[in-house]
XYZ file of C-alpha atoms in Angstrom:
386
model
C 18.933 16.465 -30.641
C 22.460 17.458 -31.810
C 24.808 18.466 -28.533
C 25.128 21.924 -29.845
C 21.704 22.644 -30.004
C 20.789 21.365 -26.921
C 23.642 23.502 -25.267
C 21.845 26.956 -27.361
C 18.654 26.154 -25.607
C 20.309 25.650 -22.032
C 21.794 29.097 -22.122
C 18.716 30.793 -23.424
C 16.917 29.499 -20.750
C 19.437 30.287 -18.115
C 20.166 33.931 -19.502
C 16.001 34.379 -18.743
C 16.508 32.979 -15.319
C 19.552 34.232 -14.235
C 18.362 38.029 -13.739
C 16.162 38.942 -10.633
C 12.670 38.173 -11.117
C 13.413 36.759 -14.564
C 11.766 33.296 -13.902
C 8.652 35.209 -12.449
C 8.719 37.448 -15.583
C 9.204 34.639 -17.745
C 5.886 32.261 -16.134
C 4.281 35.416 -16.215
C 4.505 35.901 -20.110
C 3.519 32.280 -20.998
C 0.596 32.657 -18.996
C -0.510 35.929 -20.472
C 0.459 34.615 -24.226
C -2.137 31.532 -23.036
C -4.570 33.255 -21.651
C -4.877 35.347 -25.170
C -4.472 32.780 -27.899
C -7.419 30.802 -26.342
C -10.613 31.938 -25.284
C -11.862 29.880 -22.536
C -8.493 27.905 -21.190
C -8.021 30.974 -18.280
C -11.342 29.060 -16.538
C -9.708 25.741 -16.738
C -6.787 27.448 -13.852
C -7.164 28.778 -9.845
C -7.818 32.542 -9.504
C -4.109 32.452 -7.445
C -1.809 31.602 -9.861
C 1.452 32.267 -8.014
C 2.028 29.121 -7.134
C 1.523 27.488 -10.417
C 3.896 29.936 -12.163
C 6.631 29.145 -9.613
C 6.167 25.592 -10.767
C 5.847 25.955 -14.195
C 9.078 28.075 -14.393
C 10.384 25.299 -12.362
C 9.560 22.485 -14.620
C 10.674 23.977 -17.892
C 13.704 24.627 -16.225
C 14.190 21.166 -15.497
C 13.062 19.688 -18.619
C 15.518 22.356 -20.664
C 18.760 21.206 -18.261
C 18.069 17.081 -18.787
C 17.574 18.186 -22.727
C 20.509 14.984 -22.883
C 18.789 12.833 -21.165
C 15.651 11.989 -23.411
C 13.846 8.919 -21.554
C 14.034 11.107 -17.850
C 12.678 13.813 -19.877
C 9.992 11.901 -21.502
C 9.229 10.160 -18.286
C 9.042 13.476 -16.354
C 6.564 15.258 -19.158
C 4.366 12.276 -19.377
C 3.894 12.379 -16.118
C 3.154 16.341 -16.213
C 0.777 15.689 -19.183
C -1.263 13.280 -17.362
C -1.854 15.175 -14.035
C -2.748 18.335 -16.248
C -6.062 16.250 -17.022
C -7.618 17.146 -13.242
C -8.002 20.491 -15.095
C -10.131 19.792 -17.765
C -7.214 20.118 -20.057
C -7.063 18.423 -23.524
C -4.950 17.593 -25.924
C -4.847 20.352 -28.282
C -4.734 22.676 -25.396
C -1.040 22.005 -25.723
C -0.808 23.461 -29.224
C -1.953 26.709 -27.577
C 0.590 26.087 -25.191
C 3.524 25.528 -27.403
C 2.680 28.920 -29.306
C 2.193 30.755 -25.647
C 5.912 29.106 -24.573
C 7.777 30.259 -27.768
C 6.336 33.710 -26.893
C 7.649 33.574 -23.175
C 11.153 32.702 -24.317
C 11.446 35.193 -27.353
C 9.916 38.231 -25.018
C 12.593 36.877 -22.029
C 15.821 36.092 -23.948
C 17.880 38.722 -24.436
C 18.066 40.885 -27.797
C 21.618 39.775 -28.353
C 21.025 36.212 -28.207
C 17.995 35.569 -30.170
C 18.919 34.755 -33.374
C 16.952 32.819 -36.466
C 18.716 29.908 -35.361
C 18.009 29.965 -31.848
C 13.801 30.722 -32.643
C 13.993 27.405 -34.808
C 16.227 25.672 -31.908
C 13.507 26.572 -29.771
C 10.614 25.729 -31.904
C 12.173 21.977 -32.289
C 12.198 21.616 -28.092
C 8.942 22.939 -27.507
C 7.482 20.749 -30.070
C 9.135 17.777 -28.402
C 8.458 19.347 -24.868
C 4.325 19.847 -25.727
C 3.843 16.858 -27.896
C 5.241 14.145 -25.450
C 2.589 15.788 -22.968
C -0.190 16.164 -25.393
C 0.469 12.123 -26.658
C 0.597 11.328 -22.586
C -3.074 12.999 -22.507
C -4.198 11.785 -25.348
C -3.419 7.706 -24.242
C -4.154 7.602 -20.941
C -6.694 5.341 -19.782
C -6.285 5.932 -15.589
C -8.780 8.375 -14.164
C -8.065 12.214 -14.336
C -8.390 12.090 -10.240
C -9.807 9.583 -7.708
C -11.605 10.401 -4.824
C -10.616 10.119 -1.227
C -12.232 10.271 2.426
C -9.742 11.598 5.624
C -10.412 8.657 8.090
C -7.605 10.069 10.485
C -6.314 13.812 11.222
C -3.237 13.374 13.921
C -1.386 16.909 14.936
C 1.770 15.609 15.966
C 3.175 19.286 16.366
C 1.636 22.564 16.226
C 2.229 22.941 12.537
C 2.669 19.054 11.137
C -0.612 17.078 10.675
C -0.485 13.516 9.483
C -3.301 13.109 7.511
C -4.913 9.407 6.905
C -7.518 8.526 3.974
C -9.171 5.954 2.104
C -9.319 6.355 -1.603
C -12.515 5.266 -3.528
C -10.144 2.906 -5.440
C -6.620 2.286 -5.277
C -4.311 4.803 -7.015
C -1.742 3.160 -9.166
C 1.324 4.815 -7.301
C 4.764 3.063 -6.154
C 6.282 4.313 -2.745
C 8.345 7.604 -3.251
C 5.727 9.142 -5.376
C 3.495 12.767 -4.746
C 0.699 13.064 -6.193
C -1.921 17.017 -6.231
C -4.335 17.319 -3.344
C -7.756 19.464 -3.237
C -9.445 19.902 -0.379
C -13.112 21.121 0.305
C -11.838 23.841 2.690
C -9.487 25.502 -0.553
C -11.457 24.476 -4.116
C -9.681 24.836 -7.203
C -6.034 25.096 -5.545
C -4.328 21.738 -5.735
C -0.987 21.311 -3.432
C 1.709 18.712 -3.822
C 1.814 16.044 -1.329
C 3.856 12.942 -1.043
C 2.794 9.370 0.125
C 4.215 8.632 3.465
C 3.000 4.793 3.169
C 3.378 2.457 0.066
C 0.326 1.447 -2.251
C -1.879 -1.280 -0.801
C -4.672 -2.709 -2.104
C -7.272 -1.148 -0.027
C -6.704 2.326 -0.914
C -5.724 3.605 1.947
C -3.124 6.205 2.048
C -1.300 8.923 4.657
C 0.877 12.571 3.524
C 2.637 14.275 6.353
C 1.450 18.127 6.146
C 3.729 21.337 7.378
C 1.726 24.600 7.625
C 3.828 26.707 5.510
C 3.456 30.311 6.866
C 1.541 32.585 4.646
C 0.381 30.036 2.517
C -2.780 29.194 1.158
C -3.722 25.562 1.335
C -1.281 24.178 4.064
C -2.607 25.953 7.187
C -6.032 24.416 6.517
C -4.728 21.312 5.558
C -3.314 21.206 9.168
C -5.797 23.207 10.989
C -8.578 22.447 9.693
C -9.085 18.850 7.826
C -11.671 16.766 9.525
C -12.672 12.868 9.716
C -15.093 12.805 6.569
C -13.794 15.593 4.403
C -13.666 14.094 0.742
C -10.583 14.861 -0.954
C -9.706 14.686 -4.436
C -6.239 13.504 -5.303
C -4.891 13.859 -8.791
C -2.558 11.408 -10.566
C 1.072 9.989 -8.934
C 4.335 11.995 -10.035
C 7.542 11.865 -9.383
C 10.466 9.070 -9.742
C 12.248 8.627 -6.599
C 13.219 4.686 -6.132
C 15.681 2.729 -5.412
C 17.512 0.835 -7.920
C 18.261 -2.932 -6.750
C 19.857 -3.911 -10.194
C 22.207 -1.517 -9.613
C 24.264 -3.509 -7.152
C 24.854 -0.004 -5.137
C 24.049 0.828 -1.558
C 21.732 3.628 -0.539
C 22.167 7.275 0.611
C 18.934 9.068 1.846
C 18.306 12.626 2.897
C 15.564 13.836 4.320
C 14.600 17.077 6.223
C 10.693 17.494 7.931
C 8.255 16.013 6.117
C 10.545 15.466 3.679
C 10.735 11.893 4.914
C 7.554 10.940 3.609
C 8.713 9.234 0.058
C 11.724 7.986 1.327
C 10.098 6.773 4.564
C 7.320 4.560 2.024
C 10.282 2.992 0.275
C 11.949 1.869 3.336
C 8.668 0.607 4.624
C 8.303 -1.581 1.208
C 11.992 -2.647 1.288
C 10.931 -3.657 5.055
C 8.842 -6.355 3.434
C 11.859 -7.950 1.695
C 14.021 -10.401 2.366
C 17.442 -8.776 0.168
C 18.057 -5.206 0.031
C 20.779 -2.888 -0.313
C 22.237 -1.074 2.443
C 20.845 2.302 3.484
C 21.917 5.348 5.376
C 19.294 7.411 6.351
C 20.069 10.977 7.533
C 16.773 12.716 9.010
C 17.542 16.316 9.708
C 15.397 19.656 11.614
C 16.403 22.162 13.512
C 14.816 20.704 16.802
C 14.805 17.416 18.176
C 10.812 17.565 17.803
C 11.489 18.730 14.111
C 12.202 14.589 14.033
C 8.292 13.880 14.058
C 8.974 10.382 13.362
C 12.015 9.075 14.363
C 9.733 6.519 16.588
C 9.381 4.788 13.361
C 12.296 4.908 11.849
C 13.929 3.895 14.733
C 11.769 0.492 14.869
C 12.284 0.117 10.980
C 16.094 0.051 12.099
C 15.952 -2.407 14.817
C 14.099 -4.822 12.632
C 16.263 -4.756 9.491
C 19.895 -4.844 10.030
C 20.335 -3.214 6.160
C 19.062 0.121 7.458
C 21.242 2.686 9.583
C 19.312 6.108 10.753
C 21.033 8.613 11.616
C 19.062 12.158 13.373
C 20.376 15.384 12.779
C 19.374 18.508 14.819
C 20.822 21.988 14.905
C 19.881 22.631 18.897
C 20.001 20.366 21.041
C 16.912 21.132 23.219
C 13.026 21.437 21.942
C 11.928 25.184 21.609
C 9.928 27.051 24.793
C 6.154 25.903 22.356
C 7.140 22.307 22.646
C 8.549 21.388 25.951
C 8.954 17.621 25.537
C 11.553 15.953 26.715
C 14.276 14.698 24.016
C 14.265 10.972 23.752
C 17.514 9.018 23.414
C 17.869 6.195 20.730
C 17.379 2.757 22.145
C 20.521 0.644 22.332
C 22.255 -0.193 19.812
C 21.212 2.923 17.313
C 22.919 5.691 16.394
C 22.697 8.957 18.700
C 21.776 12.273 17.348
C 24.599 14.433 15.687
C 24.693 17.925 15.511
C 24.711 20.608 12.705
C 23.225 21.422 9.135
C 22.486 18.810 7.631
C 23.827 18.683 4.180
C 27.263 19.960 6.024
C 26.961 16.769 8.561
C 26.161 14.549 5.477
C 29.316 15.714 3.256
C 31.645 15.174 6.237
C 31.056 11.684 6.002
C 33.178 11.592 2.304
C 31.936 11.758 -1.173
C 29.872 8.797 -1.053
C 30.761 8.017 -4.774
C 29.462 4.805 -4.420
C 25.707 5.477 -3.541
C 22.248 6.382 -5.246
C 21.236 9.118 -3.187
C 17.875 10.533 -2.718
C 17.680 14.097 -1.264
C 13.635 15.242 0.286
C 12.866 18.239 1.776
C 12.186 21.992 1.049
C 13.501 23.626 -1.946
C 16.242 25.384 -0.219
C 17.196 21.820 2.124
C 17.766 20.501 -1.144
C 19.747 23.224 -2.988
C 22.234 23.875 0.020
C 22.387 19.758 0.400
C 23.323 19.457 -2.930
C 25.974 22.056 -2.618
C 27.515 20.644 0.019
C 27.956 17.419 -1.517
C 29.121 18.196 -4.510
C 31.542 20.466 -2.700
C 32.429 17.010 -1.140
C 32.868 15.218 -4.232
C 29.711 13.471 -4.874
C 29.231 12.869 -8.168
C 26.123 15.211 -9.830
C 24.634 12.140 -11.788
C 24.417 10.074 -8.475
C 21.779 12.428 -6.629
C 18.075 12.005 -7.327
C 15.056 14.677 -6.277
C 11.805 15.913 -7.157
C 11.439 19.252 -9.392
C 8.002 19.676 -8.101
């Protein structure tokens, strides 16, 4: 798509987001626009959909700003198209779709900027946008979801479970990918969750868990999961990884249970005999916000490529979780002190890495503000949307 088009579509999208409320307002109108043009498709969704219009506002948003980069985009919306199936949804669902999103963006966009040539702008991405999802449906041949059974439930902190299954059959995932969770205890309301292990060949899998106050699904995914619950687990997302061809050494960034994908990649490059080098910076606010440095720690004593690096904001556990703090066996690198992304840029630009940033939504917006503050150059840093 020509340059200038793409850059009409970009500012569309960002006048509708820009305003208070205006990406709520905007998910909110798709939805509505879908739920009218086809009778039926409403039952195929959770009652709660707050959480899915956060993400779908999210997504588009993504999708609209990478416009330039057609194989990430492609790669991203087949792998939305496929994990749309656990719904029930088929392909020409996505025709209803494309007519509910070019309703959403005329009814956001402001008067002044919709013009003829912006409506037929907009008509040409969303075709693109729902047809690469509705081909990804339509060809693939994995299961919609795969079945799992919790064969461990360890509460390593009031509100962080790490959560052990066995899937049915082995999910075709690599290490740094999520995948959508139901659980018996919340039906119909699926939760992002990312491996914390890489694929093996007897299924088994583990997700680290943080109850998320108010929240629907995580406070029984850490309070109440039990040995035998059957999960079902939808199909893997996401495109962390590191590149070896590159020839570039590794930056990683990871805040709570953030660490999950990056900690499954180290674990695979563990069984290598050549990697790049990697930083690892593994930031909370308490020492005990560090769940898992244990393991990291051992992961660093056993392959010289790998340097970890904790980062806390206080320096002593909180009154709820009086456990002593634990220094770094010899040799390792001691804790530092202060936000994270700040402690990171301090370091320099790192130019010269791929750089993978995990954690919550806001970790990673202030993170990447404070490197590229620093320097670091924008097409460097990877992350998840979702």
């Amino acid at each position: 798509m020509e340059a200038f088009a793409v850059a009409r579509v970009q500012l569309s999208f960002a006048s509708i987001v820009a305003t208070p409320g205006g990406a709520e307002r905007f998910a909110t109108a798709f939805y509505t626009a879908l739920w009218s043009d086809t009778v039926g498709i409403r039952e195929l969704f959770p009652a709660g959909m707050e959480t899915m219009r956060q993400r779908f506002a999210t997504a588009v948003g993504w999708a609209v700003n990478r416009l330039g980069e057609p194989d990430t985009v492609t790669a991203f919306l087949t792998q939305l198209g496929r994990d749309h199936r656990k719904y029930g949804v088929r392909p020409e669902h996505f025709r209803s779709a494309g007519r509910a999103l070019h309703t959403a963006v005329r009814e956001c966009t402001p008067p002044i900027l919709w013009t003829d040539a912006l409506d037929r702008t907009w008509a040409r991405v969303i075709d693109l946008l729902v047809g690469t999802m509705a081909d990804a449906v339509a060809d693939d041949e994995l299961p919609a979801a795969w079945g799992a059974t919790v064969v461990g439930h360890e509460r390593v902190l009031p509100d962080l479970a790490i959560i052990r299954l066995e899937t049915d059959s082995p999910i075709p995932y690599h290490a740094g990918q999520y995948m959508s969770v139901q659980i018996p205890q919340r039906p119909h309301m699926w939760r992002y969750l990312s491996a914390a292990i890489p694929p093996n060949p007897y299924g088994q899998i583990e997700f680290h868990v943080r109850r998320v106050s108010g929240g629907w699904v995580s406070p029984a995914l850490v309070g109440e999961t039990a040995v035998g619950d059957r999960w079902v687990i939808g199909p893997p997302l996401g495109g962390l990884h590191v590149d070896r061809d590159s020839g570039e050494d590794v930056l990683m960034i990871a805040s709570g249970t953030g660490l999950a994908p990056l900690r499954a990649q180290l674990m695979e490059m563990g069984m290598r005999g050549d990697n790049p080098r990697v930083h690892l910076f593994f930031g909370g606010k308490y020492p005990c916000d560090l769940y898992d440095l244990q393991t990291l720690w051992q992961l660093a004593t056993t392959n010289p490529w790998l340097t970890v690096v904790p980062v806390v904001e206080e320096t002593e556990n909180p009154w709820w979780h009086p456990v002593p703090v634990e220094d770094p066996p010899p040799g390792l690198h001691r804790p530092l002190h202060g936000k994270l992304g700040k402690v990171v840029s301090q370091f320099g630009s790192w130019a010269d890495r791929q750089i993978q940033i995990a954690g919550s939504p806001s970790m990673i917006r202030t993170t990447l503000y404070a490197l590229s503050a620093g320097g670091t150059p924008r097409q460097n840093i990877s992350f998840d949307p979702l």
